Amino acid sequence: LWSDKTSVKIKCLKLVFDCFPYQANLTHFSHLFLSVLVKFNNCAGNKGVRYETNSLDFKVRADGTLYAAHHLQVPSKQLILMVTAWDPQTLGRWEAMVRFLVAEKSQHNGHKVRHQSANGLRRQKRDWVIPPINVPENSRGPFPQQLVRIRSDKDKEIHIRYSITGVGADQPPMEVFNIDPVSGRMYVTRPMDREERASYHLRAHAVDMNGNKVENPIDLYIYVIDMNDNRPEFINQVYNGSVDEGSKPGTYVMTVTANDADDGTTANGMVRYRIVTQTPQSPSQNMFTINSETGDIVTVAAGLDREKVQQYIVIVQATDMEGNLNYGLSNTATAIITVTDVNDNPPEFTTSTYSGEVPENRVEVVVANLTVMDRDQPHSPNWNAIYRIISGDPSGHFTIRTDPITNEGMVTVVKAVDYEMNRAFMLTVMVSNQAPLASGIQMSFQSTAGVTISVTDVNEAPYFPTNHKLIRLEEGVPTGTILTTFSAVDPDRFMQQAVRYSKLSDPANWLNINATNGQITTAAVLDRESDYIKNNVYEATFLAADNGIPPASGTGTLQIYLIDINDNAPELLPKEAQICEKPNLNVINITAADADIDPNVGPFVFELPSVPSAVRKNWTITRLNGDYAQLSLRIMYLEAGVYDVPIIVTDSGNPPLYNTSVIKVKVCPCDENGDCTTIGAVAAAGLGTGAIIAILICIIILLTMVLLFVVWMKRREKERHTKQLLIDPEDDVRDNILKYDEEGGGEEDQDYDLSQLQQPETMDHVLNKTPGVRRVDERPIGAEPQYPIRPVIPHPGDIGDFINEGLRAADNDPTAPPYDSLLVFDYEGSGSTAGSVSSLNSSSSGDQDYDYLNDWGPRFKKLADMYGGGEED
């Protein structure tokens, strides 16, 4: 067993040990049971030193003896134990790390391996065991720094080469350790960082010059000894927590946590917490404390009041080395502690009495605003006010609503008040919060106030006590009959006002009302059978208005139920019917309609009058029931035609009324099924055969005339298209030429060769020219060309087609006089040797030779004489 003596704190501790190996357990043959006795001697001789270990399996007596508390099975080849000694008087602390190495019994063919350290060789029974090598991190060198030397017993006999393998040698990170292959000295090549890697496991090999294994590989354990080179780091730089105001001491607030990258099993990684500052320091500079080991922040003093201090800022420091400020490294973080509100302040009215005023008969009117003060957090359940009316409003005329912005109470009318009933209200109101008061807080006497509400009188409209008012009377009462008095009541008892009445709605204009007392009389006879009656009820509306300021009015409806009297005689139905000229089963069913109602209607009595006598001779009535009867022929044959049959119908009223109604009966020949034939029906209508034939002839003549008219219109249309007017105002070329003084051809004439209209030089061009336009004042020489007939009538606006049509007519008729084609030559064309007429006029005063016009024919000879003679036109 080896103890580390790298720390100066344990330089005066001496470790003695004794090991007692036991037989290995067969089921765990790789492990040994150990009973360890270690004794620590205090060099200073202070008998008050106390010891402790970090394992429950080992204890240290007061004399410094380290012993195993019970038999234990070591699970690996080494066991690390930390022993701490401290002096209560000087507060000094010392630590020592003890590593127990467990070796097995093994055979190596008589070979022995030994190791050398700073303390020399240490030999066991059958093998050399190299204890763990401790290397402090962040060493300053010089490098390479020797760690251990490995030698074989056979190095005196043969040349041996040493090598190492493992992480840090031939595996990443590479070449952290190397070994002299000849001497067996192993070195570390650079500073170590425990936080990067805490230990290394290498294997040392010994081979001869041929590479043959000389010794079994041995394990090398290298541990990086931790140095306090890392500060504690808080997980968050700012922590947020909260605590209720008024909390008792010891109330948990929050937890802050800092981590140290150093070894947590040593003082280098053991973090302790403390509060550095608290802002503000009110009401005490130490309102909070922190658990040095867990980082839990709790309250330590009473007096947290959100209304005074809403937030505390606490600076927390974390220090390693178990909080030793002299040797440890520190870091700080900020803890923001918010004092949360509790309902510890009841709402209070700003005044003890409030007043308001409301007009009568008004609702949803705010009559008073109640203001309160609450020191709790605004717009929270601890601040939001709830108002209640606890007395003074038994009928529920008022309610109090809370303004969500200002927290004021708005006294609102929800049920109309009546000045004549209540002129004022004295309310007692109470205010509370949505959230209940905190424990131990009592309601304030200022949470109750009085509200006085005055009611103002306004002019109220008169009203009809019985609305709708219903009366019953018989129809037909004479004009001027008093029906009832429909009076209204003015609710303003304290005002001397007069009420006047008038009609508002009287559809049939049957009623009158007295403007002073509201007496209703008839202005006409009331008829139950009128269209203004609905379900025997006539309805009229009247207006009652007072003379207040401003005037007010109310309406009332009078309903008159009219009792029926027998004032309407029955009417026969149907008015028309048809029957066969010979008696058979074909009869006419008749009934009656009466505008009255029961009992002034059926059963009806149907009978034929005695005058004229032919009625009873030809017809008979058979009663079916109280409402129906049958009309049929009495004789065996009646000539076809239309007959007016009078029938007397009597109702059952008291007294009964009767009416003589005429039914038009068409008597017609019938087929074998008893149905009237078509001809028979016509004959029955009163038309003979001659009349029917005459009607048919008239119809044929009328159709013929219509047909002839249509043919004539089509022929006229065709003639109009074939003989198109040449002087249509829109198509008159002369008008167009004279209007626009156009000398050259219009836009639509640019595609036509108008050179044919110019002055011919000789007659040869007449004989040799190609078919086309030529002079019309000459008889054509040679065969006339055949021009195709135009398939479509030319459009009047197409001047090109218009010219071609005129040329074709002139060329095909050589005997026609020249004026038949006058319009063709009115267009002078572009490039004419003669120029335009206007140019002739403008140049007539000059010395122009117009003799060539004589060659153009008789038409232009006169012009030559006129202009040649010097006359002006």
PDB file of N, CA and C in Angstrom, residues 184-265:
ATOM      1  N   GLY A 184      14.581   1.783 -20.069  1.00  0.00           N
ATOM      2  CA  GLY A 184      13.292   1.530 -19.449  1.00  0.00           C
ATOM      3  C   GLY A 184      12.746   2.714 -18.682  1.00  0.00           C
ATOM      4  N   ARG A 185      13.346   3.887 -18.833  1.00  0.00           N
ATOM      5  CA  ARG A 185      12.835   5.069 -18.146  1.00  0.00           C
ATOM      6  C   ARG A 185      11.636   5.627 -18.912  1.00  0.00           C
ATOM      7  N   MET A 186      10.507   5.839 -18.177  1.00  0.00           N
ATOM      8  CA  MET A 186       9.296   6.376 -18.794  1.00  0.00           C
ATOM      9  C   MET A 186       9.165   7.837 -18.399  1.00  0.00           C
ATOM     10  N   TYR A 187       8.772   8.675 -19.400  1.00  0.00           N
ATOM     11  CA  TYR A 187       8.705  10.109 -19.203  1.00  0.00           C
ATOM     12  C   TYR A 187       7.305  10.614 -19.569  1.00  0.00           C
ATOM     13  N   VAL A 188       6.972  11.743 -18.966  1.00  0.00           N
ATOM     14  CA  VAL A 188       5.815  12.529 -19.398  1.00  0.00           C
ATOM     15  C   VAL A 188       6.347  13.712 -20.178  1.00  0.00           C
ATOM     16  N   THR A 189       5.706  14.010 -21.315  1.00  0.00           N
ATOM     17  CA  THR A 189       6.304  14.965 -22.248  1.00  0.00           C
ATOM     18  C   THR A 189       5.703  16.361 -22.162  1.00  0.00           C
ATOM     19  N   ARG A 190       4.630  16.532 -21.448  1.00  0.00           N
ATOM     20  CA  ARG A 190       3.991  17.849 -21.414  1.00  0.00           C
ATOM     21  C   ARG A 190       3.131  17.960 -20.168  1.00  0.00           C
ATOM     22  N   PRO A 191       2.686  19.209 -19.819  1.00  0.00           N
ATOM     23  CA  PRO A 191       1.837  19.362 -18.629  1.00  0.00           C
ATOM     24  C   PRO A 191       0.514  18.600 -18.808  1.00  0.00           C
ATOM     25  N   MET A 192      -0.011  18.081 -17.695  1.00  0.00           N
ATOM     26  CA  MET A 192      -1.259  17.328 -17.710  1.00  0.00           C
ATOM     27  C   MET A 192      -2.416  18.230 -17.256  1.00  0.00           C
ATOM     28  N   ASP A 193      -3.610  17.849 -17.717  1.00  0.00           N
ATOM     29  CA  ASP A 193      -4.827  18.573 -17.319  1.00  0.00           C
ATOM     30  C   ASP A 193      -5.841  17.543 -16.842  1.00  0.00           C
ATOM     31  N   ARG A 194      -6.087  17.534 -15.544  1.00  0.00           N
ATOM     32  CA  ARG A 194      -6.982  16.543 -14.984  1.00  0.00           C
ATOM     33  C   ARG A 194      -8.402  16.684 -15.539  1.00  0.00           C
ATOM     34  N   GLU A 195      -8.804  17.937 -15.814  1.00  0.00           N
ATOM     35  CA  GLU A 195     -10.154  18.130 -16.334  1.00  0.00           C
ATOM     36  C   GLU A 195     -10.290  17.590 -17.762  1.00  0.00           C
ATOM     37  N   GLU A 196      -9.151  17.434 -18.424  1.00  0.00           N
ATOM     38  CA  GLU A 196      -9.196  16.835 -19.764  1.00  0.00           C
ATOM     39  C   GLU A 196      -9.174  15.317 -19.671  1.00  0.00           C
ATOM     40  N   ARG A 197      -8.314  14.790 -18.819  1.00  0.00           N
ATOM     41  CA  ARG A 197      -8.281  13.344 -18.583  1.00  0.00           C
ATOM     42  C   ARG A 197      -7.671  13.129 -17.217  1.00  0.00           C
ATOM     43  N   ALA A 198      -8.352  12.332 -16.370  1.00  0.00           N
ATOM     44  CA  ALA A 198      -7.930  12.185 -14.965  1.00  0.00           C
ATOM     45  C   ALA A 198      -6.954  11.027 -14.765  1.00  0.00           C
ATOM     46  N   SER A 199      -6.919  10.047 -15.654  1.00  0.00           N
ATOM     47  CA  SER A 199      -6.031   8.895 -15.447  1.00  0.00           C
ATOM     48  C   SER A 199      -5.702   8.262 -16.797  1.00  0.00           C
ATOM     49  N   TYR A 200      -4.607   7.509 -16.777  1.00  0.00           N
ATOM     50  CA  TYR A 200      -4.144   6.795 -17.968  1.00  0.00           C
ATOM     51  C   TYR A 200      -3.793   5.371 -17.557  1.00  0.00           C
ATOM     52  N   HIS A 201      -4.090   4.453 -18.435  1.00  0.00           N
ATOM     53  CA  HIS A 201      -3.753   3.048 -18.206  1.00  0.00           C
ATOM     54  C   HIS A 201      -2.879   2.583 -19.362  1.00  0.00           C
ATOM     55  N   LEU A 202      -1.593   2.330 -19.021  1.00  0.00           N
ATOM     56  CA  LEU A 202      -0.634   1.892 -20.033  1.00  0.00           C
ATOM     57  C   LEU A 202      -0.172   0.469 -19.710  1.00  0.00           C
ATOM     58  N   ARG A 203       0.414  -0.134 -20.700  1.00  0.00           N
ATOM     59  CA  ARG A 203       1.034  -1.465 -20.508  1.00  0.00           C
ATOM     60  C   ARG A 203       2.482  -1.390 -20.983  1.00  0.00           C
ATOM     61  N   ALA A 204       3.379  -1.911 -20.136  1.00  0.00           N
ATOM     62  CA  ALA A 204       4.814  -1.927 -20.449  1.00  0.00           C
ATOM     63  C   ALA A 204       5.185  -3.303 -20.979  1.00  0.00           C
ATOM     64  N   HIS A 205       6.021  -3.326 -22.034  1.00  0.00           N
ATOM     65  CA  HIS A 205       6.416  -4.575 -22.698  1.00  0.00           C
ATOM     66  C   HIS A 205       7.936  -4.675 -22.695  1.00  0.00           C
ATOM     67  N   ALA A 206       8.436  -5.902 -22.542  1.00  0.00           N
ATOM     68  CA  ALA A 206       9.877  -6.188 -22.598  1.00  0.00           C
ATOM     69  C   ALA A 206      10.093  -7.301 -23.607  1.00  0.00           C
ATOM     70  N   VAL A 207      10.880  -7.028 -24.671  1.00  0.00           N
ATOM     71  CA  VAL A 207      11.158  -8.017 -25.738  1.00  0.00           C
ATOM     72  C   VAL A 207      12.641  -8.019 -25.994  1.00  0.00           C
ATOM     73  N   ASP A 208      13.153  -9.137 -26.614  1.00  0.00           N
ATOM     74  CA  ASP A 208      14.572  -9.192 -26.967  1.00  0.00           C
ATOM     75  C   ASP A 208      14.758  -8.513 -28.311  1.00  0.00           C
ATOM     76  N   MET A 209      15.982  -8.618 -28.821  1.00  0.00           N
ATOM     77  CA  MET A 209      16.304  -7.919 -30.048  1.00  0.00           C
ATOM     78  C   MET A 209      15.559  -8.490 -31.236  1.00  0.00           C
ATOM     79  N   ASN A 210      15.091  -9.725 -31.089  1.00  0.00           N
ATOM     80  CA  ASN A 210      14.334 -10.352 -32.179  1.00  0.00           C
ATOM     81  C   ASN A 210      12.834 -10.120 -32.045  1.00  0.00           C
ATOM     82  N   GLY A 211      12.455  -9.408 -31.038  1.00  0.00           N
ATOM     83  CA  GLY A 211      11.041  -9.114 -30.851  1.00  0.00           C
ATOM     84  C   GLY A 211      10.318 -10.170 -30.064  1.00  0.00           C
ATOM     85  N   ASN A 212      11.073 -11.117 -29.479  1.00  0.00           N
ATOM     86  CA  ASN A 212      10.407 -12.142 -28.688  1.00  0.00           C
ATOM     87  C   ASN A 212      10.129 -11.616 -27.287  1.00  0.00           C
ATOM     88  N   LYS A 213       8.985 -11.992 -26.773  1.00  0.00           N
ATOM     89  CA  LYS A 213       8.574 -11.531 -25.462  1.00  0.00           C
ATOM     90  C   LYS A 213       9.465 -12.130 -24.408  1.00  0.00           C
ATOM     91  N   VAL A 214      10.002 -11.250 -23.569  1.00  0.00           N
ATOM     92  CA  VAL A 214      10.883 -11.697 -22.486  1.00  0.00           C
ATOM     93  C   VAL A 214      10.097 -11.768 -21.188  1.00  0.00           C
ATOM     94  N   GLU A 215       9.281 -10.805 -20.919  1.00  0.00           N
ATOM     95  CA  GLU A 215       8.473 -10.763 -19.718  1.00  0.00           C
ATOM     96  C   GLU A 215       7.020 -10.542 -20.112  1.00  0.00           C
ATOM     97  N   ASN A 216       6.132 -10.938 -19.224  1.00  0.00           N
ATOM     98  CA  ASN A 216       4.713 -10.623 -19.421  1.00  0.00           C
ATOM     99  C   ASN A 216       4.502  -9.112 -19.296  1.00  0.00           C
ATOM    100  N   PRO A 217       3.601  -8.519 -20.075  1.00  0.00           N
ATOM    101  CA  PRO A 217       3.342  -7.084 -19.945  1.00  0.00           C
ATOM    102  C   PRO A 217       2.836  -6.755 -18.551  1.00  0.00           C
ATOM    103  N   ILE A 218       3.258  -5.601 -18.081  1.00  0.00           N
ATOM    104  CA  ILE A 218       2.802  -5.158 -16.777  1.00  0.00           C
ATOM    105  C   ILE A 218       1.971  -3.883 -16.961  1.00  0.00           C
ATOM    106  N   ASP A 219       0.988  -3.656 -16.023  1.00  0.00           N
ATOM    107  CA  ASP A 219       0.097  -2.502 -16.095  1.00  0.00           C
ATOM    108  C   ASP A 219       0.720  -1.313 -15.383  1.00  0.00           C
ATOM    109  N   LEU A 220       0.553  -0.166 -16.014  1.00  0.00           N
ATOM    110  CA  LEU A 220       1.008   1.087 -15.434  1.00  0.00           C
ATOM    111  C   LEU A 220      -0.201   1.992 -15.280  1.00  0.00           C
ATOM    112  N   TYR A 221      -0.503   2.451 -14.071  1.00  0.00           N
ATOM    113  CA  TYR A 221      -1.615   3.344 -13.797  1.00  0.00           C
ATOM    114  C   TYR A 221      -1.050   4.713 -13.444  1.00  0.00           C
ATOM    115  N   ILE A 222      -1.462   5.676 -14.205  1.00  0.00           N
ATOM    116  CA  ILE A 222      -0.976   7.041 -14.013  1.00  0.00           C
ATOM    117  C   ILE A 222      -2.190   7.908 -13.675  1.00  0.00           C
ATOM    118  N   TYR A 223      -2.123   8.544 -12.525  1.00  0.00           N
ATOM    119  CA  TYR A 223      -3.210   9.409 -12.068  1.00  0.00           C
ATOM    120  C   TYR A 223      -2.743  10.858 -12.067  1.00  0.00           C
ATOM    121  N   VAL A 224      -3.646  11.709 -12.612  1.00  0.00           N
ATOM    122  CA  VAL A 224      -3.341  13.142 -12.651  1.00  0.00           C
ATOM    123  C   VAL A 224      -3.890  13.748 -11.366  1.00  0.00           C
ATOM    124  N   ILE A 225      -2.986  14.292 -10.582  1.00  0.00           N
ATOM    125  CA  ILE A 225      -3.380  14.880  -9.306  1.00  0.00           C
ATOM    126  C   ILE A 225      -4.002  16.257  -9.562  1.00  0.00           C
ATOM    127  N   ASP A 226      -5.205  16.455  -8.981  1.00  0.00           N
ATOM    128  CA  ASP A 226      -5.960  17.686  -9.221  1.00  0.00           C
ATOM    129  C   ASP A 226      -5.317  18.866  -8.520  1.00  0.00           C
ATOM    130  N   MET A 227      -5.330  19.993  -9.225  1.00  0.00           N
ATOM    131  CA  MET A 227      -4.939  21.281  -8.664  1.00  0.00           C
ATOM    132  C   MET A 227      -6.159  22.206  -8.750  1.00  0.00           C
ATOM    133  N   ASN A 228      -6.207  23.147  -7.869  1.00  0.00           N
ATOM    134  CA  ASN A 228      -7.342  24.074  -7.856  1.00  0.00           C
ATOM    135  C   ASN A 228      -7.120  25.148  -8.927  1.00  0.00           C
ATOM    136  N   ASP A 229      -7.420  24.768 -10.138  1.00  0.00           N
ATOM    137  CA  ASP A 229      -7.196  25.681 -11.255  1.00  0.00           C
ATOM    138  C   ASP A 229      -8.497  26.073 -11.975  1.00  0.00           C
ATOM    139  N   ASN A 230      -9.653  25.805 -11.390  1.00  0.00           N
ATOM    140  CA  ASN A 230     -10.936  26.160 -12.012  1.00  0.00           C
ATOM    141  C   ASN A 230     -11.826  26.851 -10.990  1.00  0.00           C
ATOM    142  N   ARG A 231     -12.373  27.976 -11.404  1.00  0.00           N
ATOM    143  CA  ARG A 231     -13.312  28.680 -10.552  1.00  0.00           C
ATOM    144  C   ARG A 231     -14.693  28.020 -10.632  1.00  0.00           C
ATOM    145  N   PRO A 232     -15.469  28.153  -9.604  1.00  0.00           N
ATOM    146  CA  PRO A 232     -16.868  27.703  -9.704  1.00  0.00           C
ATOM    147  C   PRO A 232     -17.607  28.542 -10.757  1.00  0.00           C
ATOM    148  N   GLU A 233     -18.430  27.897 -11.532  1.00  0.00           N
ATOM    149  CA  GLU A 233     -19.211  28.575 -12.566  1.00  0.00           C
ATOM    150  C   GLU A 233     -20.700  28.375 -12.274  1.00  0.00           C
ATOM    151  N   PHE A 234     -21.434  29.485 -12.154  1.00  0.00           N
ATOM    152  CA  PHE A 234     -22.875  29.409 -11.949  1.00  0.00           C
ATOM    153  C   PHE A 234     -23.562  28.962 -13.249  1.00  0.00           C
ATOM    154  N   ILE A 235     -24.611  28.203 -13.086  1.00  0.00           N
ATOM    155  CA  ILE A 235     -25.360  27.756 -14.260  1.00  0.00           C
ATOM    156  C   ILE A 235     -25.987  28.960 -14.973  1.00  0.00           C
ATOM    157  N   ASN A 236     -26.483  29.918 -14.212  1.00  0.00           N
ATOM    158  CA  ASN A 236     -27.043  31.152 -14.760  1.00  0.00           C
ATOM    159  C   ASN A 236     -26.369  32.330 -14.077  1.00  0.00           C
ATOM    160  N   GLN A 237     -26.185  33.370 -14.835  1.00  0.00           N
ATOM    161  CA  GLN A 237     -25.634  34.576 -14.218  1.00  0.00           C
ATOM    162  C   GLN A 237     -26.700  35.361 -13.454  1.00  0.00           C
ATOM    163  N   VAL A 238     -27.954  35.196 -13.875  1.00  0.00           N
ATOM    164  CA  VAL A 238     -29.056  35.887 -13.202  1.00  0.00           C
ATOM    165  C   VAL A 238     -30.114  34.851 -12.861  1.00  0.00           C
ATOM    166  N   TYR A 239     -30.505  34.806 -11.618  1.00  0.00           N
ATOM    167  CA  TYR A 239     -31.554  33.912 -11.135  1.00  0.00           C
ATOM    168  C   TYR A 239     -32.752  34.760 -10.721  1.00  0.00           C
ATOM    169  N   ASN A 240     -33.933  34.281 -11.053  1.00  0.00           N
ATOM    170  CA  ASN A 240     -35.162  34.988 -10.693  1.00  0.00           C
ATOM    171  C   ASN A 240     -35.987  34.116  -9.762  1.00  0.00           C
ATOM    172  N   GLY A 241     -36.401  34.723  -8.672  1.00  0.00           N
ATOM    173  CA  GLY A 241     -37.225  34.034  -7.710  1.00  0.00           C
ATOM    174  C   GLY A 241     -38.260  34.975  -7.127  1.00  0.00           C
ATOM    175  N   SER A 242     -39.156  34.430  -6.372  1.00  0.00           N
ATOM    176  CA  SER A 242     -40.204  35.261  -5.779  1.00  0.00           C
ATOM    177  C   SER A 242     -40.568  34.703  -4.418  1.00  0.00           C
ATOM    178  N   VAL A 243     -41.116  35.599  -3.592  1.00  0.00           N
ATOM    179  CA  VAL A 243     -41.562  35.230  -2.264  1.00  0.00           C
ATOM    180  C   VAL A 243     -42.717  36.155  -1.914  1.00  0.00           C
ATOM    181  N   ASP A 244     -43.725  35.604  -1.268  1.00  0.00           N
ATOM    182  CA  ASP A 244     -44.883  36.399  -0.879  1.00  0.00           C
ATOM    183  C   ASP A 244     -44.501  37.399   0.209  1.00  0.00           C
ATOM    184  N   GLU A 245     -45.115  38.565   0.071  1.00  0.00           N
ATOM    185  CA  GLU A 245     -44.895  39.540   1.128  1.00  0.00           C
ATOM    186  C   GLU A 245     -45.497  39.006   2.437  1.00  0.00           C
ATOM    187  N   GLY A 246     -44.856  39.408   3.523  1.00  0.00           N
ATOM    188  CA  GLY A 246     -45.317  38.947   4.830  1.00  0.00           C
ATOM    189  C   GLY A 246     -44.924  37.520   5.148  1.00  0.00           C
ATOM    190  N   SER A 247     -44.031  36.905   4.360  1.00  0.00           N
ATOM    191  CA  SER A 247     -43.624  35.520   4.628  1.00  0.00           C
ATOM    192  C   SER A 247     -42.843  35.435   5.931  1.00  0.00           C
ATOM    193  N   LYS A 248     -42.977  34.286   6.554  1.00  0.00           N
ATOM    194  CA  LYS A 248     -42.286  34.073   7.821  1.00  0.00           C
ATOM    195  C   LYS A 248     -40.826  33.737   7.560  1.00  0.00           C
ATOM    196  N   PRO A 249     -39.939  33.951   8.540  1.00  0.00           N
ATOM    197  CA  PRO A 249     -38.529  33.556   8.385  1.00  0.00           C
ATOM    198  C   PRO A 249     -38.425  32.058   8.105  1.00  0.00           C
ATOM    199  N   GLY A 250     -37.487  31.721   7.233  1.00  0.00           N
ATOM    200  CA  GLY A 250     -37.299  30.325   6.847  1.00  0.00           C
ATOM    201  C   GLY A 250     -38.086  29.929   5.601  1.00  0.00           C
ATOM    202  N   THR A 251     -38.794  30.872   4.991  1.00  0.00           N
ATOM    203  CA  THR A 251     -39.555  30.568   3.775  1.00  0.00           C
ATOM    204  C   THR A 251     -38.603  30.417   2.591  1.00  0.00           C
ATOM    205  N   TYR A 252     -38.747  29.315   1.866  1.00  0.00           N
ATOM    206  CA  TYR A 252     -37.875  29.047   0.726  1.00  0.00           C
ATOM    207  C   TYR A 252     -38.149  30.046  -0.392  1.00  0.00           C
ATOM    208  N   VAL A 253     -37.078  30.521  -1.029  1.00  0.00           N
ATOM    209  CA  VAL A 253     -37.206  31.497  -2.116  1.00  0.00           C
ATOM    210  C   VAL A 253     -36.750  30.880  -3.428  1.00  0.00           C
ATOM    211  N   MET A 254     -35.500  30.444  -3.509  1.00  0.00           N
ATOM    212  CA  MET A 254     -34.957  29.895  -4.752  1.00  0.00           C
ATOM    213  C   MET A 254     -33.680  29.136  -4.438  1.00  0.00           C
ATOM    214  N   THR A 255     -33.110  28.500  -5.460  1.00  0.00           N
ATOM    215  CA  THR A 255     -31.845  27.778  -5.348  1.00  0.00           C
ATOM    216  C   THR A 255     -30.923  28.238  -6.461  1.00  0.00           C
ATOM    217  N   VAL A 256     -29.670  28.565  -6.073  1.00  0.00           N
ATOM    218  CA  VAL A 256     -28.638  28.885  -7.062  1.00  0.00           C
ATOM    219  C   VAL A 256     -27.641  27.735  -7.065  1.00  0.00           C
ATOM    220  N   THR A 257     -27.066  27.479  -8.233  1.00  0.00           N
ATOM    221  CA  THR A 257     -26.166  26.333  -8.373  1.00  0.00           C
ATOM    222  C   THR A 257     -24.942  26.762  -9.159  1.00  0.00           C
ATOM    223  N   ALA A 258     -23.771  26.368  -8.606  1.00  0.00           N
ATOM    224  CA  ALA A 258     -22.495  26.595  -9.289  1.00  0.00           C
ATOM    225  C   ALA A 258     -21.745  25.281  -9.364  1.00  0.00           C
ATOM    226  N   ASN A 259     -21.090  25.041 -10.491  1.00  0.00           N
ATOM    227  CA  ASN A 259     -20.310  23.824 -10.708  1.00  0.00           C
ATOM    228  C   ASN A 259     -18.836  24.170 -10.804  1.00  0.00           C
ATOM    229  N   ASP A 260     -18.007  23.245 -10.225  1.00  0.00           N
ATOM    230  CA  ASP A 260     -16.551  23.416 -10.285  1.00  0.00           C
ATOM    231  C   ASP A 260     -15.984  22.236 -11.049  1.00  0.00           C
ATOM    232  N   ALA A 261     -15.165  22.539 -12.066  1.00  0.00           N
ATOM    233  CA  ALA A 261     -14.606  21.474 -12.894  1.00  0.00           C
ATOM    234  C   ALA A 261     -13.542  20.677 -12.179  1.00  0.00           C
ATOM    235  N   ASP A 262     -13.063  21.151 -11.045  1.00  0.00           N
ATOM    236  CA  ASP A 262     -12.045  20.405 -10.300  1.00  0.00           C
ATOM    237  C   ASP A 262     -12.662  19.174  -9.656  1.00  0.00           C
ATOM    238  N   ASP A 263     -11.774  18.382  -9.047  1.00  0.00           N
ATOM    239  CA  ASP A 263     -12.201  17.117  -8.455  1.00  0.00           C
ATOM    240  C   ASP A 263     -13.155  17.395  -7.299  1.00  0.00           C
ATOM    241  N   GLY A 264     -14.377  16.857  -7.451  1.00  0.00           N
ATOM    242  CA  GLY A 264     -15.383  17.104  -6.427  1.00  0.00           C
ATOM    243  C   GLY A 264     -15.149  16.336  -5.158  1.00  0.00           C
ATOM    244  N   THR A 265     -14.272  15.348  -5.187  1.00  0.00           N
ATOM    245  CA  THR A 265     -13.975  14.593  -3.969  1.00  0.00           C
ATOM    246  C   THR A 265     -12.910  15.272  -3.121  1.00  0.00           C
TER     247      THR A 265
END
